[in-house]
Coordinates of C-alpha atoms and ligand atoms in Angstrom, one line a residue:
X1 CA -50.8 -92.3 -44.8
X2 CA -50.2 -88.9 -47.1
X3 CA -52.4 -86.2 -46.8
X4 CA -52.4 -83.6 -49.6
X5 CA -53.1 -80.8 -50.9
X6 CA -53.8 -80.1 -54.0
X7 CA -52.9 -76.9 -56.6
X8 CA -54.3 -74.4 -57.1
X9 CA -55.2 -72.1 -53.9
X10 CA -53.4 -68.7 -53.4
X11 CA -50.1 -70.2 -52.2
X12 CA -49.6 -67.4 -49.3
X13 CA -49.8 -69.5 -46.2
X14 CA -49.8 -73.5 -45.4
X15 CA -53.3 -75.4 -45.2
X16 CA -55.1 -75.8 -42.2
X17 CA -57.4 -78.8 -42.3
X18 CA -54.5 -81.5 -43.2
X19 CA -52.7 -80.2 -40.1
X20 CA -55.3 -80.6 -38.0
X21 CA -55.6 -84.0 -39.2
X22 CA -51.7 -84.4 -38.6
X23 CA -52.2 -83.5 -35.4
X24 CA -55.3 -86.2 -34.5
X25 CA -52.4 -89.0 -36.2
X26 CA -49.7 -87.6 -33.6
X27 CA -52.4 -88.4 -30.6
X28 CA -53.2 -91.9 -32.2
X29 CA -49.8 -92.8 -32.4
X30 CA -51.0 -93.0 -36.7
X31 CA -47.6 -92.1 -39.0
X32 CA -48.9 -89.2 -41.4
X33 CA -47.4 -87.5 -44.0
X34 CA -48.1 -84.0 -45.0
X35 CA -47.8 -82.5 -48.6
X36 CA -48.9 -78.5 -49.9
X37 CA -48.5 -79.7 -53.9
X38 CA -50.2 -76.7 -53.9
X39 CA -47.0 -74.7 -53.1
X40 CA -44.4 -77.2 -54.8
X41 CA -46.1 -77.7 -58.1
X42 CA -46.5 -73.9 -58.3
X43 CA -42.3 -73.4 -57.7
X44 CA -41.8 -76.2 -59.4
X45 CA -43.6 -74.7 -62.9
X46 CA -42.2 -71.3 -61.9
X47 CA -38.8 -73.0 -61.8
X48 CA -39.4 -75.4 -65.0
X49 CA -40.9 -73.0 -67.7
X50 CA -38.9 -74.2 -70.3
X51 CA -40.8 -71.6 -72.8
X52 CA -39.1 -69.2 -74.9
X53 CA -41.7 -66.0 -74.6
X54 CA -41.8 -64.1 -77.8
X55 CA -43.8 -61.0 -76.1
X56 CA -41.4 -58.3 -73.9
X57 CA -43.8 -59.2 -71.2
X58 CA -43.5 -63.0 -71.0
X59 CA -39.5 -62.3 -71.7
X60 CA -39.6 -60.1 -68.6
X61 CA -41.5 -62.1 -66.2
X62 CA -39.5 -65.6 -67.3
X63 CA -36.2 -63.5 -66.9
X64 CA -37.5 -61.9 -62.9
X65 CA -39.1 -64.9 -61.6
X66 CA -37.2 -65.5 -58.8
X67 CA -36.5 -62.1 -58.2
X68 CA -40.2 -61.7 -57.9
X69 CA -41.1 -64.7 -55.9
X70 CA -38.5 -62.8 -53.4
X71 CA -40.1 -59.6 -53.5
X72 CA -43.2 -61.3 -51.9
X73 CA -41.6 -62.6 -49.0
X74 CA -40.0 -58.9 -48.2
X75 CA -41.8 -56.3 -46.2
X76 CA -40.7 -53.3 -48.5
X77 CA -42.6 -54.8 -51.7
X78 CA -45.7 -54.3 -50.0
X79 CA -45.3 -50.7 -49.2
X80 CA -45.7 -49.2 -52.7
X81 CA -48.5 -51.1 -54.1
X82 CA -47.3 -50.6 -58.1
X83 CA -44.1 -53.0 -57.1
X84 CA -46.2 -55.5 -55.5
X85 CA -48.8 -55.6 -58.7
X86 CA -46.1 -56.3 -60.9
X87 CA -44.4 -59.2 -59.2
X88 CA -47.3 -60.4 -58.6
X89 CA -48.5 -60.1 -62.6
X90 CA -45.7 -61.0 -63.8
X91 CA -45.7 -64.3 -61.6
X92 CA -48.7 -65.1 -63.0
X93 CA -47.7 -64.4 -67.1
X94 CA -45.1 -67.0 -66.6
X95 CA -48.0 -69.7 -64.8
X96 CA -50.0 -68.4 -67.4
X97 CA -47.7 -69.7 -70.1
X98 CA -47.2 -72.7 -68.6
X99 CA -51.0 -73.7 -68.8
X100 CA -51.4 -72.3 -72.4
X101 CA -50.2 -75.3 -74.2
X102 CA -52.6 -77.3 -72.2
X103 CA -55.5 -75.2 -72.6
X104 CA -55.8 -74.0 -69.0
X105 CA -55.8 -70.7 -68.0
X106 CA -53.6 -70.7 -65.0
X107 CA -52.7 -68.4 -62.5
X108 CA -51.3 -68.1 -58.5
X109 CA -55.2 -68.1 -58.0
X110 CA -57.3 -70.5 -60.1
X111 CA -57.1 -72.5 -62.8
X112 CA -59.6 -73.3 -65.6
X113 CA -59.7 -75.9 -68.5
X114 CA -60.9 -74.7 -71.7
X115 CA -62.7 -78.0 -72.1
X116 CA -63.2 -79.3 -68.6
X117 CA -65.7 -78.1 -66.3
X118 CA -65.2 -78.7 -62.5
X119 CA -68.7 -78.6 -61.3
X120 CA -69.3 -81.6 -64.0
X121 CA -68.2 -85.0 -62.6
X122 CA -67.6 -86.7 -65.8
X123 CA -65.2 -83.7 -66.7
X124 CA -63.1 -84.6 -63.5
X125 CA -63.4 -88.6 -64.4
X126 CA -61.6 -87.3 -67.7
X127 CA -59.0 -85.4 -65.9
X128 CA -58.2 -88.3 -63.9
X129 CA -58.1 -90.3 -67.0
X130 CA -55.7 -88.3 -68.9
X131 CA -53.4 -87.0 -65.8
X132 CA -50.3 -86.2 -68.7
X133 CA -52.6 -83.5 -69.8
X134 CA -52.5 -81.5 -66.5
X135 CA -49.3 -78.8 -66.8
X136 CA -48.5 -80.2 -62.9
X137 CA -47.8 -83.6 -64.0
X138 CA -44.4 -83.6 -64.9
X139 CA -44.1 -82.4 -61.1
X140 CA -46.8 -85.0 -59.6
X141 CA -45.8 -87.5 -61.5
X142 CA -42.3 -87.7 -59.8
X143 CA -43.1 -86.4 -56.7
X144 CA -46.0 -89.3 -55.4
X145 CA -44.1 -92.1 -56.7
X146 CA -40.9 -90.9 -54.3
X147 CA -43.9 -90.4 -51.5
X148 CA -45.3 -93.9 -51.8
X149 CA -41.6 -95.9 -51.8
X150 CA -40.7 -92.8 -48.8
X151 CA -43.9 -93.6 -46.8
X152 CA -44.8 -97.6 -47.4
X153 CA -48.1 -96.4 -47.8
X154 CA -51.1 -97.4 -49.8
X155 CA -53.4 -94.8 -48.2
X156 CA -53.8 -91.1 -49.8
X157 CA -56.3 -88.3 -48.6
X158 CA -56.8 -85.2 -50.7
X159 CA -58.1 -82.0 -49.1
X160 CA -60.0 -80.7 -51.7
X161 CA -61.7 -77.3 -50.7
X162 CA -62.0 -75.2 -53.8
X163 CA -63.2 -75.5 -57.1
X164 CA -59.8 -74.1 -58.5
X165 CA -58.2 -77.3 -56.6
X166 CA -60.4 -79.9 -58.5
X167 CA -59.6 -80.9 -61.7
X168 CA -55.5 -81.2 -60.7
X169 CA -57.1 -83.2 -57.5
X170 CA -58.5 -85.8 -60.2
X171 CA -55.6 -85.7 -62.3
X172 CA -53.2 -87.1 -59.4
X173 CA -55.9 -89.2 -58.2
X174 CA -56.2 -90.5 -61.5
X175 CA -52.1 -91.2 -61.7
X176 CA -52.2 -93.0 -59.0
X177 CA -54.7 -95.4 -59.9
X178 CA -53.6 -95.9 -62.8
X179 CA -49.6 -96.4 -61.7
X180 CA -50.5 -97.9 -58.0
X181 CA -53.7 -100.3 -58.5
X182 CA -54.2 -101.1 -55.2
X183 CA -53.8 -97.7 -53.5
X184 CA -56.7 -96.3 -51.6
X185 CA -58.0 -92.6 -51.7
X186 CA -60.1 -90.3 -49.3
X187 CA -61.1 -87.2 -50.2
X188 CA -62.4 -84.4 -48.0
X189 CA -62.9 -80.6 -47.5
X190 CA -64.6 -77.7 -47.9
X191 CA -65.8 -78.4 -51.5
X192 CA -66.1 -82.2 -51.0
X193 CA -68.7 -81.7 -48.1
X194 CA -70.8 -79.4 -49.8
X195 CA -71.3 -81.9 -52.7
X196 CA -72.0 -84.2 -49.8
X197 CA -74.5 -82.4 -48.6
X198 CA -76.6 -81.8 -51.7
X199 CA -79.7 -83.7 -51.1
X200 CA -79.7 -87.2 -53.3
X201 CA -75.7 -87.5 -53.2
X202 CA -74.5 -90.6 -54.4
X203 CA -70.6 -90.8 -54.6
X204 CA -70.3 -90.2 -58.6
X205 CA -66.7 -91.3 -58.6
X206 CA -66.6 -95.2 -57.4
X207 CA -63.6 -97.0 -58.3
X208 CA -61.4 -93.6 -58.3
X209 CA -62.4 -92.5 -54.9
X210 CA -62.6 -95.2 -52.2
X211 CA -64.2 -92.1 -49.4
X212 CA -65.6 -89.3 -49.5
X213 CA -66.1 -87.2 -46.0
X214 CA -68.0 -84.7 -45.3
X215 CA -67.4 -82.2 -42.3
X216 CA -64.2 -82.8 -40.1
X217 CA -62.4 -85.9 -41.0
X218 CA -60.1 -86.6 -37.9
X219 CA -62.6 -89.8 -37.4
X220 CA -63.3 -91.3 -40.3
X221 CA -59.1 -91.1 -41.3
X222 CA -58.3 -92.6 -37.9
X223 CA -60.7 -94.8 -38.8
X224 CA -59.6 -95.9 -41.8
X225 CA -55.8 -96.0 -40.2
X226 CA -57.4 -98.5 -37.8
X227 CA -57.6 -96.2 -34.8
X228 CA -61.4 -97.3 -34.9
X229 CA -63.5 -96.7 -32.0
X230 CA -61.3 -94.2 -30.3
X231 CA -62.5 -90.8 -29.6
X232 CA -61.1 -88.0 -31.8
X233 CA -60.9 -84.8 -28.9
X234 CA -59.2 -82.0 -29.8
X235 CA -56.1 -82.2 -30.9
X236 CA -52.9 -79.4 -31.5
X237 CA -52.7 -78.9 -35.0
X238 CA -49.4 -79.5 -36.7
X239 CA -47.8 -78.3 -39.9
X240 CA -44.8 -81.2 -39.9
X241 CA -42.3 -81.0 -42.6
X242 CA -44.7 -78.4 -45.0
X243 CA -42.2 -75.7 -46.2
X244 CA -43.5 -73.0 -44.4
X245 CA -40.1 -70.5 -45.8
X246 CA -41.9 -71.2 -49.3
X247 CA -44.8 -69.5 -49.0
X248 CA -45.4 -66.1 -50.6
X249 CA -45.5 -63.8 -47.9
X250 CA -43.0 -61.7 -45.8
X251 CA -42.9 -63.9 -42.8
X252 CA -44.9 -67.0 -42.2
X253 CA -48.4 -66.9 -42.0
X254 CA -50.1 -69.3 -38.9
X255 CA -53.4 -70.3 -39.9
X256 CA -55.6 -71.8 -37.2
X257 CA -59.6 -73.1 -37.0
X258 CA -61.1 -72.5 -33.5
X259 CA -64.8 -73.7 -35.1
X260 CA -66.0 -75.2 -38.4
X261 CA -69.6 -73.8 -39.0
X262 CA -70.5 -70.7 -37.8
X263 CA -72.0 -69.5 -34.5
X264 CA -74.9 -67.3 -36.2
X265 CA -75.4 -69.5 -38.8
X266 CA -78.7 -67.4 -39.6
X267 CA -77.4 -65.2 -43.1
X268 CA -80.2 -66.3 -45.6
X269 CA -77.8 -66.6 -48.8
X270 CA -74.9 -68.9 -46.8
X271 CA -73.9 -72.1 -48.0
X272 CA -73.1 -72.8 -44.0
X273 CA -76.6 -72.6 -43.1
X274 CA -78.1 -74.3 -46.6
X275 CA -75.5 -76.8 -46.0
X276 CA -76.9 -77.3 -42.2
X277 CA -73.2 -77.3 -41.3
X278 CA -73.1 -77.9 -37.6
X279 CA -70.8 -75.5 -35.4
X280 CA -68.5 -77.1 -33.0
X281 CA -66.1 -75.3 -31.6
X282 CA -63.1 -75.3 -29.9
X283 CA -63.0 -74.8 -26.1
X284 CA -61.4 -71.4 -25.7
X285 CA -59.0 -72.3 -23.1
X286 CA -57.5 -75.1 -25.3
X287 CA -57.6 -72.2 -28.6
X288 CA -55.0 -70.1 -26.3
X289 CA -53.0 -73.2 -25.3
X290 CA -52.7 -74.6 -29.0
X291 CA -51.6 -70.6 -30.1
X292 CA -49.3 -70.2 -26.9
X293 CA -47.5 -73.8 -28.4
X294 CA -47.5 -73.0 -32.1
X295 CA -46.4 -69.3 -31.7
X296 CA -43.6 -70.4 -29.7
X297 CA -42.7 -73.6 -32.6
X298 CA -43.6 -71.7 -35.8
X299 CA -42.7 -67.8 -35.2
X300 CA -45.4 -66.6 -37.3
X301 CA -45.4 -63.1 -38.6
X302 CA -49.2 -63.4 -38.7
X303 CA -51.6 -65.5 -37.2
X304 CA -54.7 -66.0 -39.3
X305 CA -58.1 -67.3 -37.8
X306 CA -59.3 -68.9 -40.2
X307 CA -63.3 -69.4 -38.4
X308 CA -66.5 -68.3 -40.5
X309 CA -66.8 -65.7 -37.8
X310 CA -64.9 -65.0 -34.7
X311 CA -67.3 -65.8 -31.6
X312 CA -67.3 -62.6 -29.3
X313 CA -66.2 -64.9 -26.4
X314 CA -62.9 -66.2 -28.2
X315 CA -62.6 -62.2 -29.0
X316 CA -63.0 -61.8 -25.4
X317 CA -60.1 -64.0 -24.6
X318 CA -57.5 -62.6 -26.9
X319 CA -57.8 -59.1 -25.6
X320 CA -57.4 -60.6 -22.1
X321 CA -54.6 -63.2 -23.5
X322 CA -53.4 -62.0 -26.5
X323 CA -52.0 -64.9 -28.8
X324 CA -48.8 -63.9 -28.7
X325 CA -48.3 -62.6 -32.4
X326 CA -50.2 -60.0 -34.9
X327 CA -53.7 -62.0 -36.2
X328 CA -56.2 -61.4 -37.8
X329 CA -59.4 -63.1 -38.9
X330 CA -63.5 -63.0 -39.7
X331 CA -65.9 -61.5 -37.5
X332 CA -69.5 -60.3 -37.2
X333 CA -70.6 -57.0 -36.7
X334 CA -71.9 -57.1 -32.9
X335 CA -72.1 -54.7 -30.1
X336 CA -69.3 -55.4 -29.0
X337 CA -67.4 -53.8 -31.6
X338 CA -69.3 -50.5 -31.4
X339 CA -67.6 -50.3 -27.5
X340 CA -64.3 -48.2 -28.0
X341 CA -62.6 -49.7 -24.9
X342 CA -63.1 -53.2 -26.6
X343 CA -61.6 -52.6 -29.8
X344 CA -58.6 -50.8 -28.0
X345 CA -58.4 -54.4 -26.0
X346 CA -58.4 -55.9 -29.6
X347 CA -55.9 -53.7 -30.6
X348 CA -53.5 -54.5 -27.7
X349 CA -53.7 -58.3 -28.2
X350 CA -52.7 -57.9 -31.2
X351 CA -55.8 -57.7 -33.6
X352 CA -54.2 -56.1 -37.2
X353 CA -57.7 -56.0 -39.3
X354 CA -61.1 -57.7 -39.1
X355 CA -62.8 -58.8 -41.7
X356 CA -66.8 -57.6 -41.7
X357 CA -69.4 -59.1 -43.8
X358 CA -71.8 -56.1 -43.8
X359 CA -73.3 -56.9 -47.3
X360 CA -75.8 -53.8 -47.8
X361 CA -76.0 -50.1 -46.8
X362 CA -79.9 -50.5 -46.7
X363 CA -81.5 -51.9 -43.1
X364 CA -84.0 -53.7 -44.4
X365 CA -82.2 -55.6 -46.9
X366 CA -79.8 -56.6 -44.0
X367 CA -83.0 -57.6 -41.9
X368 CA -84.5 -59.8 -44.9
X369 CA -81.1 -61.5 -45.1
X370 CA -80.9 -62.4 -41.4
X371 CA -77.9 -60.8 -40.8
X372 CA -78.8 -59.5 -37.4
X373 CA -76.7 -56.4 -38.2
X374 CA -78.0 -52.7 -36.7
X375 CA -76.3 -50.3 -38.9
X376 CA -75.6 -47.9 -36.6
X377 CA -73.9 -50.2 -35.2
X378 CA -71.9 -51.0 -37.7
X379 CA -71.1 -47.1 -38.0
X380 CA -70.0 -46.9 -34.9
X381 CA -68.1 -50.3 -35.1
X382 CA -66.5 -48.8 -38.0
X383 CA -64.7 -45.9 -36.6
X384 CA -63.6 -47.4 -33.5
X385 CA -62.0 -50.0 -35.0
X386 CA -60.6 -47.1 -37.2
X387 CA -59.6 -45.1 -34.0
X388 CA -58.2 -47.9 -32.5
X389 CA -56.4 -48.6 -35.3
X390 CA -57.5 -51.9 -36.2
X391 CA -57.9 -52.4 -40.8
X392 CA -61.1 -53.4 -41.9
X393 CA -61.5 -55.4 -44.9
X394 CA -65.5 -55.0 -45.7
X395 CA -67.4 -57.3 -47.5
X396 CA -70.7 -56.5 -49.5
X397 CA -72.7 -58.1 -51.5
X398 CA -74.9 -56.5 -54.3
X399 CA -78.4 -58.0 -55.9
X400 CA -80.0 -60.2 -53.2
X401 CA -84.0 -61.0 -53.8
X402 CA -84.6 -57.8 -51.0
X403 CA -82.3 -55.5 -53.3
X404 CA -83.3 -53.0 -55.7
X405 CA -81.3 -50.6 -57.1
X406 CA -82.8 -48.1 -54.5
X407 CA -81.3 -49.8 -51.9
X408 CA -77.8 -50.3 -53.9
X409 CA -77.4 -46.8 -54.0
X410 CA -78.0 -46.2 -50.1
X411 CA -75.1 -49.2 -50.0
X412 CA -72.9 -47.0 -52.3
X413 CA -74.2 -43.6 -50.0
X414 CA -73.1 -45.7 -46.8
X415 CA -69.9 -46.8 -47.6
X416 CA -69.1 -43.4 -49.2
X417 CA -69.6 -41.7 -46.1
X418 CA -67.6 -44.3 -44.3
X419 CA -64.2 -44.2 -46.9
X420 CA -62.1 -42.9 -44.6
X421 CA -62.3 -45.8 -41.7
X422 CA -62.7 -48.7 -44.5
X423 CA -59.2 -49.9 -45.7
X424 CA -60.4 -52.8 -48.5
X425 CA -63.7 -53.6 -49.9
X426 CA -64.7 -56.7 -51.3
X427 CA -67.6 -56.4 -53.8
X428 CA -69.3 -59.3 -54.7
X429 CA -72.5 -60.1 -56.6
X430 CA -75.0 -62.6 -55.2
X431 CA -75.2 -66.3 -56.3
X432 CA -77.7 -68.4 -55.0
X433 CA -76.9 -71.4 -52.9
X434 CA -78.9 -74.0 -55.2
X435 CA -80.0 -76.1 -52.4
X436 CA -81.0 -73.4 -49.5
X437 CA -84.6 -72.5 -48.3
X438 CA -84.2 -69.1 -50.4
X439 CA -84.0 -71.3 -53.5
X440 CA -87.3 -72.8 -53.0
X441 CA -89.3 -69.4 -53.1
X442 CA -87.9 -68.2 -56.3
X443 CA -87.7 -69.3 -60.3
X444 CA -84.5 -70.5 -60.9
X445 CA -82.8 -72.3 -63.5
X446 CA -79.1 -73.7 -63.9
X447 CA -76.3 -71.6 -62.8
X448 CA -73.6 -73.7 -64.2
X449 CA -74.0 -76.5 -66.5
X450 CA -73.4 -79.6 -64.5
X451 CA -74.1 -82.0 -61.8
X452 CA -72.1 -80.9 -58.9
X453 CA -72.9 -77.1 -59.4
X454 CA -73.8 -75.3 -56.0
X455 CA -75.6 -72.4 -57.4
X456 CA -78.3 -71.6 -59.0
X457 CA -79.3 -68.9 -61.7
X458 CA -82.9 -66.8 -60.5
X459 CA -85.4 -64.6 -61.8
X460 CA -85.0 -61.2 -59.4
X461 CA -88.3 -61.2 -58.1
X462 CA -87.8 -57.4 -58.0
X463 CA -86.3 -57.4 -61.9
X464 CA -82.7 -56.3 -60.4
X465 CA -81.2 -58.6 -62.2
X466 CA -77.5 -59.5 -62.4
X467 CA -76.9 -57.6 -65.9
X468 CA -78.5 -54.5 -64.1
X469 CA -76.4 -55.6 -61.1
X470 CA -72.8 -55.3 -62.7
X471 CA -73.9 -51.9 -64.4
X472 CA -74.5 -50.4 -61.6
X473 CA -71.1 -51.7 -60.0
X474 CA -69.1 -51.0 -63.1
X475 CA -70.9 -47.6 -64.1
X476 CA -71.8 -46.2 -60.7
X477 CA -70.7 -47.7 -57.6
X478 CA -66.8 -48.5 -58.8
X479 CA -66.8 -44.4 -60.0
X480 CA -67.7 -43.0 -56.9
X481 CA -63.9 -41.3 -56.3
X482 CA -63.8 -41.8 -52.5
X483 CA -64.8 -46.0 -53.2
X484 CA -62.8 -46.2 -56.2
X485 CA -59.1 -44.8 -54.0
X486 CA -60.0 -47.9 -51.7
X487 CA -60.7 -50.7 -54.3
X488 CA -57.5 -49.7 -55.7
X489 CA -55.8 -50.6 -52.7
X490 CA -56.9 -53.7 -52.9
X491 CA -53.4 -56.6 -52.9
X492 CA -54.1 -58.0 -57.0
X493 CA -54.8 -62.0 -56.5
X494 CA -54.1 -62.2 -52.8
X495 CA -56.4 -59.6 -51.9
X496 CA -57.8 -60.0 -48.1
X497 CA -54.7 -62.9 -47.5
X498 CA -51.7 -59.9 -48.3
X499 CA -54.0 -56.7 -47.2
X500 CA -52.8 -57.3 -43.1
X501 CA -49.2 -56.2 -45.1
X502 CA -50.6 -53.1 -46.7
X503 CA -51.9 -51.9 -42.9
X504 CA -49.0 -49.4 -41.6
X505 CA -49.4 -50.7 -38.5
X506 CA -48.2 -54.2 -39.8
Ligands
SF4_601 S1 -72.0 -64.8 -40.3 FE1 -71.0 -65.5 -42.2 S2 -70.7 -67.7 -41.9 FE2 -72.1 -67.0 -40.4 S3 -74.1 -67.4 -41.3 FE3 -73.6 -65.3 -41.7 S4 -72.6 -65.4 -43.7 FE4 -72.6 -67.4 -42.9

């Protein structure tokens, strides 16, 4: 079978999930190819733009391409942030010139049709019916038929995860419908299961899609491959023949799932708990023997765990058996991390940054959110990762049914007194899972046009709506001098996947 994934997704490091499911082929004895078309449908547009720019812009992004694409695999372009913003921006002119004719707005990031929406499945039906109107076709189109005759193989999987990835998911599986009758398609992922898992799901795309799965799909793939009835146990992940000197980084990233779901699984606004996402997890012992072996194959500059939240125990391990290269990854705010001697352990295994989801500055908004954060706590945790010299990439989220602008402003006090041990913010306003408890206590209304949308719009039951919301964010929070120097430091596009590179201790 090929598994593949699909454009667009920041093209910085190679997928997990399809490796994984390499890896349960390799322990089935099930022949499985792997394709990023994420990566090579990017180069290949990069290397194709056949425009002539008129602007000195466009002229000077088509004419430094390469050169740029080199800069971001290079250390020294992420020491002085200017250089990095403009390879990066002018990467994205040249994508962006390449979508224009087609009416998408493309970029290393995301990419939107003017007329199709991808939370609406009859807009994706229409992509897959008119594939030659994606700007990756002329790359797709030569690049699955080689696949099939390479391969012998009528069966394609798709991990489709974002929203950015599904219209150009459609388009190819629309192509090969339409050029391979008989073929057979799977798709799965991140996005897929949460369309699964809205209540009343029935599979809108029969006779493009032959399966969808929700959750992990090492079983129902081997199952499909005809490995049916064995058990699926863990397996090593492996990244087979994806180009992993492609990617647009300075070094190669290793990304690696010890859990799906997430250990806490309590946060009131998370799709993983609206989503009743079970958490399995790997054993920890088996986490440090698949990292010892993929360190030593791969080489990574970086190893990225990839988990909703580190559990304290896998923590645990690493600082007694450090993985073996720089990583860094997700975690909650827990006692643990307000303990010194821990985060030195951390720091000594290896740990370059953590990223912290500590959403507000006001206690009792973090209590009505379930967060089972003590903000103390998360002061102290704060500046011992800072003393031990560990980056923090902090998340927060503004206009959640407890917030009022009251309680905003003791979010923009907190992290104001705590500038100088946050490295990158994340600022985010709230959207409301359209199918969690929450949603069924408040007046809400469509978020999105269309059927497959995951949010929903709301009336604030405290009148902080999201108008006031971005306001404040724009007019007071984003002003405040000692938030504004961090935000700035913030990598353009890549944001929390390039920050480890900004750290000086990377
Ligand atoms: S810790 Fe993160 S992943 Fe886990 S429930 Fe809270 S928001 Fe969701």
């Amino acid at each position: 079978m090929i598994l593949i994934y699909p454009p667009v997704v920041k093209p910085s490091e190679p997928p997990p999930g399809i490796a994984k499911l390499l890896g349960a082929c390799n322990a089935h004895g099930i022949r499985c190819r792997l394709v990023d078309a994420n990566i090579e449908g990017i180069l290949s547009l990069l290397a194709c733009s056949n425009k002539v720019p008129s602007d000195t812009w466009g002229i000077r992004a088509v004419k430094n391409v390469s050169k740029n694409l080199a800069a971001l695999k290079r250390l020294d372009a992420y020491r002085k942030i200017d250089q990095y913003t403009r390879a990066v921006k002018d990467i994205n002119r040249v994508l962006e010139m390449a979508g224009a004719d087609r009416g998408v707005s493309l970029s290393l990031a995301n990419y939107q049709n003017k007329g199709l929406s991808p939370v609406k499945s009859a807009d994706l039906i229409r992509a897959a019916e008119e594939p030659e109107n994606n700007p990756f076709y002329p790359y797709f189109s030569a690049r699955l038929g080689t696949l099939l005759e390479e391969e012998q193989t009528f069966l394609v999987g798709f991990s489709l995860n974002y929203l950015s990835q599904a219209l150009c998911t459609f388009a190819m599986i629309g192509f090969l419908k339409q050029r391979y009758p008989g073929i057979r398609i799977v798709i799965g992922g991140g996005l897929v299961t949460s369309w699964m898992r809205r209540p009343g799901w029935n599979n809108p795309f029969l006779g493009l899609v032959d399966l969808c799965v929700a959750g992990p799909g090492e079983g129902p793939l081997l199952a499909l491959a005809g490995a049916a009835g064995e058990s699926t146990p863990h397996c090593l992940p492996d990244y087979g023949t994806l180009p992993m000197k492609d990617y647009l980084s300075p070094g190669v990233i290793l990304p690696y799932n010890s859990s799906v779901g997430c250990y806490w699984n309590r946060c009131a606004f998370c799709p993983e708990r609206a989503e009743q996402n079970p958490y399995v997890r790997v054993p920890k012992e088996a986490v440090m023997s698949d990292l010892s072996m993929l360190v030593e194959r791969i080489k990574p500059s970086l190893i990225h765990i990839v988990d909703n939240a580190i559990s304290p125990a896998l923590m645990g391990a690493f600082a007694l058996n450090p993985p073996g290269a720089p990583w860094y990854g997700f975690s909650r705010i827990t006692e643990d991390l307000a303990d010194l001697d821990f985060c030195l352990a951390l720091k000594e295994s290896g740990c370059l940054m953590l990223k912290v989801g500590l959403e507000s500055g006001d206690q009792g908004v973090i209590d009505a959110m379930e967060k089972g954060i003590d903000l103390d706590i998360a002061s102290r945790a704060l500046k011992n990762l800072k003393k031990a010299g560990i980056g923090t990439y902090v998340y927060l989220l503004f206009g959640t049914p407890a917030e009022t602008a009251a309680e905003a402003l003791k979010t923009l006090h907190f992290t104001a007194r705590h500038a100088d041990v946050i490295d990158f913010l994340n600022v985010a306003v709230f959207n409301l899972p359209a199918h969690g408890a929450e949603a069924m206590t408040l007046e809400t209304s469509p978020f999105y046009e269309g059927d497959l949308s995951l949010y929903r719009a709301f009336i604030h039951p405290k009148g902080w709506n999201r108008r006031q919301v971005r306001i404040f964010l724009d007019r007071e929070f984003k002003r405040n001098p000692s938030i504004s120097a961090i935000i700035r430091k913030d990598p353009p596009v890549f944001t929390s996947n390039h920050a480890p590179f900004f750290l000086n201790s990377f």
